[in-house]
Amino acid sequence: MSEREQAMQLLNAVPDYKLGYVVAFLQGVAIPEEIPNSEILEAMQELEDGGGEVFEGSVHDFLQMMLED
């Protein structure tokens, strides 16, 4: 039995009230992974090295800050 067939068999055994959890999980794993570009990788490395700037306010405050620049 293939893994797909096994998954379908297990899915058929999931009670209706738990299907929302299964659907949410499947939506997460079905989204293709995005590979970060070089700019993102450099920014991540900068933060790991102790540099950069981390914003700790609300999304609203962040957007306000970005609009002011």
mmCIF file of N, CA and C in Angstrom:
data_model
loop_
_atom_site.group_PDB
_atom_site.id
_atom_site.type_symbol
_atom_site.label_atom_id
_atom_site.label_comp_id
_atom_site.label_asym_id
_atom_site.label_seq_id
_atom_site.Cartn_x
_atom_site.Cartn_y
_atom_site.Cartn_z
ATOM 1 N N MET A 1 0.854 -1.179 0.000
ATOM 2 C CA MET A 1 0.000 0.000 0.000
ATOM 3 C C MET A 1 0.898 1.241 0.000
ATOM 4 N N SER A 2 0.595 2.172 -0.890
ATOM 5 C CA SER A 2 1.381 3.401 -0.967
ATOM 6 C C SER A 2 1.056 4.306 0.219
ATOM 7 N N GLU A 3 1.912 5.278 0.461
ATOM 8 C CA GLU A 3 1.661 6.234 1.541
ATOM 9 C C GLU A 3 0.394 7.040 1.279
ATOM 10 N N ARG A 4 0.114 7.358 0.015
ATOM 11 C CA ARG A 4 -1.099 8.096 -0.344
ATOM 12 C C ARG A 4 -2.336 7.255 -0.023
ATOM 13 N N GLU A 5 -2.277 5.970 -0.357
ATOM 14 C CA GLU A 5 -3.395 5.080 -0.050
ATOM 15 C C GLU A 5 -3.584 4.927 1.459
ATOM 16 N N GLN A 6 -2.476 4.828 2.168
ATOM 17 C CA GLN A 6 -2.537 4.728 3.625
ATOM 18 C C GLN A 6 -3.134 6.002 4.227
ATOM 19 N N ALA A 7 -2.738 7.172 3.702
ATOM 20 C CA ALA A 7 -3.270 8.451 4.191
ATOM 21 C C ALA A 7 -4.774 8.534 3.939
ATOM 22 N N MET A 8 -5.207 8.097 2.771
ATOM 23 C CA MET A 8 -6.638 8.126 2.456
ATOM 24 C C MET A 8 -7.410 7.195 3.385
ATOM 25 N N GLN A 9 -6.836 6.045 3.675
ATOM 26 C CA GLN A 9 -7.483 5.110 4.578
ATOM 27 C C GLN A 9 -7.612 5.711 5.974
ATOM 28 N N LEU A 10 -6.560 6.359 6.438
ATOM 29 C CA LEU A 10 -6.603 7.005 7.751
ATOM 30 C C LEU A 10 -7.593 8.164 7.748
ATOM 31 N N LEU A 11 -7.639 8.913 6.662
ATOM 32 C CA LEU A 11 -8.563 10.034 6.561
ATOM 33 C C LEU A 11 -10.014 9.565 6.689
ATOM 34 N N ASN A 12 -10.306 8.444 6.095
ATOM 35 C CA ASN A 12 -11.657 7.901 6.186
ATOM 36 C C ASN A 12 -12.015 7.499 7.614
ATOM 37 N N ALA A 13 -11.011 7.274 8.459
ATOM 38 C CA ALA A 13 -11.264 6.881 9.841
ATOM 39 C C ALA A 13 -11.373 8.086 10.781
ATOM 40 N N VAL A 14 -11.050 9.287 10.282
ATOM 41 C CA VAL A 14 -11.098 10.500 11.116
ATOM 42 C C VAL A 14 -12.563 10.922 11.305
ATOM 43 N N PRO A 15 -12.975 11.132 12.562
ATOM 44 C CA PRO A 15 -14.353 11.586 12.782
ATOM 45 C C PRO A 15 -14.568 12.987 12.200
ATOM 46 N N ASP A 16 -15.800 13.266 11.789
ATOM 47 C CA ASP A 16 -16.130 14.548 11.164
ATOM 48 C C ASP A 16 -15.717 15.741 12.018
ATOM 49 N N TYR A 17 -15.859 15.647 13.329
ATOM 50 C CA TYR A 17 -15.555 16.797 14.180
ATOM 51 C C TYR A 17 -14.062 17.098 14.247
ATOM 52 N N LYS A 18 -13.220 16.187 13.769
ATOM 53 C CA LYS A 18 -11.771 16.430 13.764
ATOM 54 C C LYS A 18 -11.247 16.786 12.367
ATOM 55 N N LEU A 19 -12.096 16.784 11.366
ATOM 56 C CA LEU A 19 -11.638 17.033 10.001
ATOM 57 C C LEU A 19 -11.058 18.438 9.814
ATOM 58 N N GLY A 20 -11.551 19.410 10.577
ATOM 59 C CA GLY A 20 -11.003 20.769 10.478
ATOM 60 C C GLY A 20 -9.516 20.804 10.783
ATOM 61 N N TYR A 21 -9.091 20.003 11.776
ATOM 62 C CA TYR A 21 -7.665 19.944 12.114
ATOM 63 C C TYR A 21 -6.870 19.336 10.962
ATOM 64 N N VAL A 22 -7.417 18.298 10.360
ATOM 65 C CA VAL A 22 -6.733 17.628 9.254
ATOM 66 C C VAL A 22 -6.623 18.572 8.054
ATOM 67 N N VAL A 23 -7.706 19.268 7.759
ATOM 68 C CA VAL A 23 -7.703 20.203 6.626
ATOM 69 C C VAL A 23 -6.674 21.308 6.855
ATOM 70 N N ALA A 24 -6.639 21.867 8.071
ATOM 71 C CA ALA A 24 -5.671 22.928 8.375
ATOM 72 C C ALA A 24 -4.244 22.419 8.208
ATOM 73 N N PHE A 25 -3.981 21.218 8.690
ATOM 74 C CA PHE A 25 -2.643 20.642 8.550
ATOM 75 C C PHE A 25 -2.293 20.442 7.075
ATOM 76 N N LEU A 26 -3.227 19.880 6.317
ATOM 77 C CA LEU A 26 -2.962 19.630 4.903
ATOM 78 C C LEU A 26 -2.745 20.921 4.126
ATOM 79 N N GLN A 27 -3.479 21.962 4.474
ATOM 80 C CA GLN A 27 -3.272 23.246 3.811
ATOM 81 C C GLN A 27 -1.858 23.747 4.064
ATOM 82 N N GLY A 28 -1.368 23.541 5.281
ATOM 83 C CA GLY A 28 -0.012 23.983 5.618
ATOM 84 C C GLY A 28 1.059 23.215 4.872
ATOM 85 N N VAL A 29 0.893 21.902 4.761
ATOM 86 C CA VAL A 29 1.927 21.114 4.084
ATOM 87 C C VAL A 29 1.801 21.147 2.572
ATOM 88 N N ALA A 30 0.649 21.546 2.047
ATOM 89 C CA ALA A 30 0.459 21.590 0.595
ATOM 90 C C ALA A 30 1.022 22.851 -0.036
ATOM 91 N N ILE A 31 1.298 23.871 0.778
ATOM 92 C CA ILE A 31 1.849 25.123 0.252
ATOM 93 C C ILE A 31 3.318 24.893 -0.107
ATOM 94 N N PRO A 32 3.703 25.204 -1.323
ATOM 95 C CA PRO A 32 5.112 25.020 -1.694
ATOM 96 C C PRO A 32 6.023 25.901 -0.834
ATOM 97 N N GLU A 33 7.157 25.336 -0.470
ATOM 98 C CA GLU A 33 8.118 26.097 0.325
ATOM 99 C C GLU A 33 8.776 27.154 -0.536
ATOM 100 N N GLU A 34 8.915 28.346 0.042
ATOM 101 C CA GLU A 34 9.588 29.423 -0.672
ATOM 102 C C GLU A 34 11.040 29.465 -0.222
ATOM 103 N N ILE A 35 11.917 29.559 -1.162
ATOM 104 C CA ILE A 35 13.343 29.648 -0.857
ATOM 105 C C ILE A 35 13.694 31.124 -0.715
ATOM 106 N N PRO A 36 14.239 31.525 0.454
ATOM 107 C CA PRO A 36 14.564 32.943 0.644
ATOM 108 C C PRO A 36 15.620 33.408 -0.361
ATOM 109 N N ASN A 37 15.455 34.661 -0.829
ATOM 110 C CA ASN A 37 16.446 35.211 -1.758
ATOM 111 C C ASN A 37 17.665 35.691 -0.964
ATOM 112 N N SER A 38 18.680 36.148 -1.657
ATOM 113 C CA SER A 38 19.941 36.525 -1.006
ATOM 114 C C SER A 38 19.757 37.684 -0.030
ATOM 115 N N GLU A 39 18.857 38.622 -0.347
ATOM 116 C CA GLU A 39 18.626 39.756 0.555
ATOM 117 C C GLU A 39 18.050 39.289 1.892
ATOM 118 N N ILE A 40 17.106 38.363 1.838
ATOM 119 C CA ILE A 40 16.506 37.824 3.060
ATOM 120 C C ILE A 40 17.544 37.033 3.847
ATOM 121 N N LEU A 41 18.334 36.221 3.151
ATOM 122 C CA LEU A 41 19.370 35.433 3.833
ATOM 123 C C LEU A 41 20.382 36.336 4.531
ATOM 124 N N GLU A 42 20.767 37.443 3.880
ATOM 125 C CA GLU A 42 21.703 38.389 4.494
ATOM 126 C C GLU A 42 21.088 39.038 5.732
ATOM 127 N N ALA A 43 19.804 39.397 5.654
ATOM 128 C CA ALA A 43 19.138 40.015 6.802
ATOM 129 C C ALA A 43 19.038 39.041 7.960
ATOM 130 N N MET A 44 18.736 37.784 7.663
ATOM 131 C CA MET A 44 18.660 36.779 8.721
ATOM 132 C C MET A 44 20.021 36.585 9.382
ATOM 133 N N GLN A 45 21.074 36.560 8.562
ATOM 134 C CA GLN A 45 22.428 36.395 9.104
ATOM 135 C C GLN A 45 22.805 37.589 9.962
ATOM 136 N N GLU A 46 22.422 38.786 9.539
ATOM 137 C CA GLU A 46 22.703 39.994 10.309
ATOM 138 C C GLU A 46 22.071 39.905 11.692
ATOM 139 N N LEU A 47 20.830 39.454 11.764
ATOM 140 C CA LEU A 47 20.160 39.304 13.064
ATOM 141 C C LEU A 47 20.833 38.236 13.916
ATOM 142 N N GLU A 48 21.209 37.119 13.289
ATOM 143 C CA GLU A 48 21.884 36.047 14.029
ATOM 144 C C GLU A 48 23.222 36.514 14.579
ATOM 145 N N ASP A 49 23.873 37.453 13.887
ATOM 146 C CA ASP A 49 25.167 37.979 14.331
ATOM 147 C C ASP A 49 25.016 39.103 15.353
ATOM 148 N N GLY A 50 23.790 39.394 15.767
ATOM 149 C CA GLY A 50 23.561 40.421 16.780
ATOM 150 C C GLY A 50 23.313 41.803 16.228
ATOM 151 N N GLY A 51 23.254 41.958 14.932
ATOM 152 C CA GLY A 51 23.005 43.266 14.323
ATOM 153 C C GLY A 51 21.549 43.422 13.944
ATOM 154 N N GLY A 52 21.297 44.366 13.099
ATOM 155 C CA GLY A 52 19.944 44.588 12.616
ATOM 156 C C GLY A 52 19.061 45.271 13.631
ATOM 157 N N GLU A 53 17.806 45.387 13.292
ATOM 158 C CA GLU A 53 16.839 46.048 14.161
ATOM 159 C C GLU A 53 15.597 45.160 14.257
ATOM 160 N N VAL A 54 15.179 44.888 15.486
ATOM 161 C CA VAL A 54 13.985 44.081 15.706
ATOM 162 C C VAL A 54 12.885 45.004 16.205
ATOM 163 N N PHE A 55 11.754 45.015 15.516
ATOM 164 C CA PHE A 55 10.630 45.863 15.911
ATOM 165 C C PHE A 55 9.723 45.053 16.826
ATOM 166 N N GLU A 56 9.398 45.604 17.985
ATOM 167 C CA GLU A 56 8.603 44.858 18.952
ATOM 168 C C GLU A 56 7.237 45.486 19.214
ATOM 169 N N GLY A 57 6.816 46.427 18.400
ATOM 170 C CA GLY A 57 5.511 47.055 18.573
ATOM 171 C C GLY A 57 4.424 46.298 17.837
ATOM 172 N N SER A 58 3.271 46.931 17.697
ATOM 173 C CA SER A 58 2.147 46.324 16.991
ATOM 174 C C SER A 58 2.336 46.486 15.483
ATOM 175 N N VAL A 59 1.552 45.736 14.732
ATOM 176 C CA VAL A 59 1.582 45.857 13.274
ATOM 177 C C VAL A 59 1.179 47.271 12.875
ATOM 178 N N HIS A 60 0.190 47.810 13.549
ATOM 179 C CA HIS A 60 -0.263 49.176 13.268
ATOM 180 C C HIS A 60 0.890 50.163 13.437
ATOM 181 N N ASP A 61 1.611 50.050 14.559
ATOM 182 C CA ASP A 61 2.744 50.943 14.813
ATOM 183 C C ASP A 61 3.843 50.761 13.770
ATOM 184 N N PHE A 62 4.072 49.518 13.367
ATOM 185 C CA PHE A 62 5.100 49.251 12.362
ATOM 186 C C PHE A 62 4.735 49.915 11.036
ATOM 187 N N LEU A 63 3.477 49.754 10.628
ATOM 188 C CA LEU A 63 3.048 50.354 9.368
ATOM 189 C C LEU A 63 3.116 51.876 9.429
ATOM 190 N N GLN A 64 2.768 52.442 10.570
ATOM 191 C CA GLN A 64 2.877 53.897 10.744
ATOM 192 C C GLN A 64 4.328 54.341 10.583
ATOM 193 N N MET A 65 5.238 53.597 11.213
ATOM 194 C CA MET A 65 6.658 53.914 11.127
ATOM 195 C C MET A 65 7.132 53.850 9.677
ATOM 196 N N MET A 66 6.696 52.793 8.955
ATOM 197 C CA MET A 66 7.129 52.624 7.575
ATOM 198 C C MET A 66 6.577 53.742 6.685
ATOM 199 N N LEU A 67 5.373 54.202 6.951
ATOM 200 C CA LEU A 67 4.780 55.260 6.152
ATOM 201 C C LEU A 67 5.448 56.609 6.406
ATOM 202 N N GLU A 68 6.020 56.797 7.588
ATOM 203 C CA GLU A 68 6.697 58.045 7.917
ATOM 204 C C GLU A 68 8.026 58.182 7.193
ATOM 205 N N ASP A 69 8.652 57.046 6.869
ATOM 206 C CA ASP A 69 9.971 57.093 6.217
ATOM 207 C C ASP A 69 9.888 57.486 4.784
#
